[in-house]
Amino acid sequence: MSLIDLLTGNISNQVAEQAENKFGISKTQVIALLAVAAPLIISYLRNKSQDANEAEALNNALDKDHDGSILDDVSQADARQAEGGSILSHIFGGDKSNVENQLSQNTGISIDKVGPILAMLAPVIMGYIGKEKQQNNVGAGGLGDLLGGILGNASNQAQQQQSNPLNDILGSVLGGGNSQSGNPLNDILGSVLGGGNQQKQQGGGGLGDILGGFFGK
């Protein structure tokens, strides 16, 4: 299953329905958040996996806790929210509050709900990575290439299928997320979300503009 299939299929719909019922956020906003958060999380993990110790820790965590079974029973997402929060704290580290602020501004989801919703989404994203790892028989040494391949393939697929707003979002996000330049927060939040002063040279607000159209603003 490609990342695009995860983000546009039944799994994301079911998770979004859970979040909608729990937090009173529209399903559309949750799906848009997932479309930005998944590539961002994968980009951060890819960068971390360049360090051998981080790669080994991620490999062990995927083997132990993220075998992909959550994709067959997404009701686990709600039950594993606390675990998801710990995952995000490890992945984003000191960037966590900045990430949440930027995502809140660009999706219209209030800052007090962005973190908890992301914490629901994180185990699903980790489960997806774990399943891909199993299917490709990848160990710690191959995680960076696996994660880069997930982003690259999704970027190509989104660009080829740009016929709806969600694919426009994915195409923009993955275009930033697939870059090799250091900090994925800058790659995705800076260039794509129009965060801070690093707005796209053409078109101003980047993802903010697309999201505005997506939500019919």
Tab-separated table of C-alpha atoms in Angstrom:
chain	number	residue	atom	x	y	z
A	1	MET	CA	0.000	0.000	0.000
A	2	SER	CA	1.401	3.381	-0.965
A	3	LEU	CA	1.358	6.385	1.358
A	4	ILE	CA	-1.201	7.991	-0.960
A	5	ASP	CA	-3.468	4.952	-0.546
A	6	LEU	CA	-3.142	5.271	3.238
A	7	LEU	CA	-4.007	8.979	3.174
A	8	THR	CA	-6.866	8.816	0.671
A	9	GLY	CA	-8.430	5.441	1.496
A	10	ASN	CA	-10.665	3.864	4.117
A	11	ILE	CA	-8.041	3.914	6.873
A	12	SER	CA	-7.684	7.695	6.936
A	13	ASN	CA	-11.470	8.053	6.676
A	14	GLN	CA	-12.035	5.794	9.678
A	15	VAL	CA	-9.394	7.552	11.791
A	16	ALA	CA	-10.818	10.941	10.775
A	17	GLU	CA	-14.299	9.827	11.846
A	18	GLN	CA	-12.942	8.834	15.263
A	19	ALA	CA	-11.235	12.212	15.665
A	20	GLU	CA	-14.336	14.036	14.446
A	21	ASN	CA	-16.489	12.282	17.038
A	22	LYS	CA	-13.978	12.776	19.846
A	23	PHE	CA	-12.819	16.355	19.217
A	24	GLY	CA	-15.638	17.912	17.203
A	25	ILE	CA	-13.275	18.661	14.289
A	26	SER	CA	-14.536	18.191	10.746
A	27	LYS	CA	-13.383	14.998	9.053
A	28	THR	CA	-12.032	17.075	6.167
A	29	GLN	CA	-9.707	18.995	8.485
A	30	VAL	CA	-8.445	15.800	10.106
A	31	ILE	CA	-7.677	14.247	6.710
A	32	ALA	CA	-5.841	17.412	5.656
A	33	LEU	CA	-3.869	17.301	8.915
A	34	LEU	CA	-2.980	13.654	8.276
A	35	ALA	CA	-1.907	14.531	4.723
A	36	VAL	CA	0.632	17.005	6.122
A	37	ALA	CA	1.606	15.132	9.298
A	38	ALA	CA	2.397	11.764	7.703
A	39	PRO	CA	5.102	13.036	5.317
A	40	LEU	CA	6.454	15.290	8.063
A	41	ILE	CA	6.790	12.408	10.543
A	42	ILE	CA	8.348	10.163	7.890
A	43	SER	CA	10.813	12.929	6.935
A	44	TYR	CA	11.886	13.391	10.542
A	45	LEU	CA	12.312	9.628	10.982
A	46	ARG	CA	14.320	9.409	7.772
A	47	ASN	CA	16.690	12.097	9.054
A	48	LYS	CA	16.993	10.412	12.449
A	49	SER	CA	17.705	7.051	10.811
A	50	GLN	CA	20.930	8.463	9.315
A	51	ASP	CA	22.318	7.987	12.848
A	52	ALA	CA	23.034	4.292	13.461
A	53	ASN	CA	21.820	4.348	17.073
A	54	GLU	CA	18.572	6.110	16.121
A	55	ALA	CA	18.053	3.656	13.251
A	56	GLU	CA	18.499	0.704	15.607
A	57	ALA	CA	16.077	2.229	18.148
A	58	LEU	CA	13.484	2.860	15.420
A	59	ASN	CA	13.954	-0.645	14.047
A	60	ASN	CA	13.381	-2.149	17.504
A	61	ALA	CA	10.318	0.037	18.133
A	62	LEU	CA	8.777	-0.969	14.797
A	63	ASP	CA	9.417	-4.675	15.464
A	64	LYS	CA	8.065	-4.481	19.016
A	65	ASP	CA	5.070	-2.140	18.787
A	66	HIS	CA	4.214	-1.381	15.168
A	67	ASP	CA	3.558	-4.505	13.131
A	68	GLY	CA	0.831	-2.878	11.053
A	69	SER	CA	-2.095	-4.577	12.809
A	70	ILE	CA	-3.531	-1.145	13.636
A	71	LEU	CA	-4.274	-0.720	9.911
A	72	ASP	CA	-6.736	-3.612	10.205
A	73	ASP	CA	-8.301	-2.230	13.394
A	74	VAL	CA	-8.048	1.553	13.413
A	75	SER	CA	-10.141	1.771	16.585
A	76	GLN	CA	-6.748	1.267	18.260
A	77	ALA	CA	-5.862	4.841	17.279
A	78	ASP	CA	-7.987	6.316	20.055
A	79	ALA	CA	-6.805	3.798	22.660
A	80	ARG	CA	-3.160	4.447	21.766
A	81	GLN	CA	-3.331	8.242	21.925
A	82	ALA	CA	-1.028	8.484	24.980
A	83	GLU	CA	1.530	6.279	23.229
A	84	GLY	CA	1.184	8.502	20.169
A	85	GLY	CA	2.048	11.551	22.236
A	86	SER	CA	5.283	9.901	23.383
A	87	ILE	CA	6.105	8.963	19.783
A	88	LEU	CA	5.684	12.577	18.649
A	89	SER	CA	7.809	13.931	21.513
A	90	HIS	CA	10.640	11.618	20.477
A	91	ILE	CA	10.320	12.308	16.742
A	92	PHE	CA	9.984	16.094	16.879
A	93	GLY	CA	11.917	16.824	20.082
A	94	GLY	CA	12.300	20.570	20.569
A	95	ASP	CA	10.427	21.255	17.317
A	96	LYS	CA	7.169	19.759	18.620
A	97	SER	CA	5.455	22.977	19.735
A	98	ASN	CA	6.532	24.793	16.552
A	99	VAL	CA	5.195	21.945	14.412
A	100	GLU	CA	1.863	22.013	16.246
A	101	ASN	CA	1.593	25.795	15.968
A	102	GLN	CA	2.242	25.755	12.227
A	103	LEU	CA	-0.194	22.899	11.640
A	104	SER	CA	-2.833	24.670	13.703
A	105	GLN	CA	-2.444	27.884	11.716
A	106	ASN	CA	-2.602	26.135	8.360
A	107	THR	CA	-5.423	23.660	9.007
A	108	GLY	CA	-7.616	25.861	11.183
A	109	ILE	CA	-7.627	23.249	13.955
A	110	SER	CA	-7.259	24.934	17.351
A	111	ILE	CA	-3.866	24.520	19.002
A	112	ASP	CA	-5.332	22.659	21.999
A	113	LYS	CA	-6.681	19.939	19.670
A	114	VAL	CA	-3.857	19.627	17.134
A	115	GLY	CA	-1.563	17.778	19.576
A	116	PRO	CA	-4.152	15.213	20.713
A	117	ILE	CA	-5.281	14.556	17.132
A	118	LEU	CA	-1.672	14.118	15.983
A	119	ALA	CA	-1.202	11.698	18.887
A	120	MET	CA	-4.072	9.612	17.504
A	121	LEU	CA	-2.572	9.674	14.019
A	122	ALA	CA	1.007	8.794	15.043
A	123	PRO	CA	0.462	5.083	15.839
A	124	VAL	CA	-1.344	4.682	12.501
A	125	ILE	CA	1.591	6.236	10.623
A	126	MET	CA	4.071	4.101	12.593
A	127	GLY	CA	1.976	1.010	11.869
A	128	TYR	CA	2.112	1.815	8.171
A	129	ILE	CA	5.917	2.171	8.309
A	130	GLY	CA	6.183	-1.079	10.276
A	131	LYS	CA	4.121	-2.956	7.714
A	132	GLU	CA	6.226	-1.588	4.843
A	133	LYS	CA	9.373	-2.601	6.735
A	134	GLN	CA	8.095	-6.154	7.134
A	135	GLN	CA	6.952	-6.486	3.533
A	136	ASN	CA	10.300	-5.234	2.238
A	137	ASN	CA	12.316	-7.245	4.779
A	138	VAL	CA	14.281	-4.164	5.845
A	139	GLY	CA	16.554	-3.958	8.887
A	140	ALA	CA	17.947	-0.954	10.726
A	141	GLY	CA	20.502	-0.218	7.996
A	142	GLY	CA	17.879	0.070	5.300
A	143	LEU	CA	15.339	2.261	7.080
A	144	GLY	CA	16.586	5.547	5.618
A	145	ASP	CA	16.220	4.237	2.082
A	146	LEU	CA	12.814	2.713	2.871
A	147	LEU	CA	11.478	5.987	4.287
A	148	GLY	CA	12.950	8.019	1.433
A	149	GLY	CA	11.368	5.610	-1.025
A	150	ILE	CA	7.943	5.957	0.618
A	151	LEU	CA	8.140	9.747	0.240
A	152	GLY	CA	9.534	9.613	-3.282
A	153	ASN	CA	6.918	7.187	-4.549
A	154	ALA	CA	4.112	9.163	-2.923
A	155	SER	CA	5.427	12.394	-4.421
A	156	ASN	CA	5.438	10.889	-7.914
A	157	GLN	CA	1.965	9.416	-7.448
A	158	ALA	CA	0.510	12.680	-6.132
A	159	GLN	CA	2.004	14.697	-8.993
A	160	GLN	CA	0.590	12.274	-11.552
A	161	GLN	CA	-2.884	12.346	-10.017
A	162	GLN	CA	-3.346	16.053	-9.297
A	163	SER	CA	-7.036	16.145	-10.026
A	164	ASN	CA	-8.482	16.983	-6.610
A	165	PRO	CA	-7.628	19.253	-3.662
A	166	LEU	CA	-6.281	16.441	-1.478
A	167	ASN	CA	-3.797	15.429	-4.165
A	168	ASP	CA	-2.854	19.099	-4.551
A	169	ILE	CA	-2.084	19.161	-0.825
A	170	LEU	CA	-0.119	15.918	-1.015
A	171	GLY	CA	1.774	17.051	-4.089
A	172	SER	CA	2.814	20.283	-2.383
A	173	VAL	CA	3.713	18.652	0.913
A	174	LEU	CA	5.608	15.775	-0.638
A	175	GLY	CA	7.441	18.103	-2.942
A	176	GLY	CA	8.899	19.756	0.147
A	177	GLY	CA	9.186	16.599	2.192
A	178	ASN	CA	11.219	14.705	-0.365
A	179	SER	CA	14.072	17.197	-0.372
A	180	GLN	CA	17.381	16.037	1.058
A	181	SER	CA	18.238	19.363	2.673
A	182	GLY	CA	18.647	18.804	6.357
A	183	ASN	CA	15.678	19.919	8.371
A	184	PRO	CA	12.264	18.572	7.344
A	185	LEU	CA	10.585	21.250	9.459
A	186	ASN	CA	12.063	23.863	7.138
A	187	ASP	CA	11.440	21.751	4.032
A	188	ILE	CA	7.769	21.157	4.725
A	189	LEU	CA	6.575	23.812	7.155
A	190	GLY	CA	8.774	26.554	5.764
A	191	SER	CA	8.454	26.193	2.003
A	192	VAL	CA	5.123	24.428	1.753
A	193	LEU	CA	3.024	25.752	4.597
A	194	GLY	CA	4.314	29.277	4.132
A	195	GLY	CA	5.504	29.244	7.717
A	196	GLY	CA	7.419	32.213	9.084
A	197	ASN	CA	9.024	34.311	6.370
A	198	GLN	CA	9.827	31.395	4.077
A	199	GLN	CA	6.762	31.602	1.919
A	200	LYS	CA	6.808	30.217	-1.579
A	201	GLN	CA	8.088	32.743	-4.054
A	202	GLN	CA	5.111	32.193	-6.305
A	203	GLY	CA	1.664	31.904	-4.813
A	204	GLY	CA	2.246	33.273	-1.344
A	205	GLY	CA	0.797	31.020	1.294
A	206	GLY	CA	1.594	27.645	-0.243
A	207	LEU	CA	-0.438	24.981	1.488
A	208	GLY	CA	-2.484	27.581	3.344
A	209	ASP	CA	-3.969	28.684	0.022
A	210	ILE	CA	-4.703	25.114	-1.041
A	211	LEU	CA	-6.277	24.301	2.318
A	212	GLY	CA	-8.445	27.386	2.016
A	213	GLY	CA	-9.808	26.038	-1.243
A	214	PHE	CA	-10.072	22.531	0.180
A	215	PHE	CA	-12.286	23.722	3.026
A	216	GLY	CA	-14.286	25.991	0.734
A	217	LYS	CA	-13.198	29.178	2.511
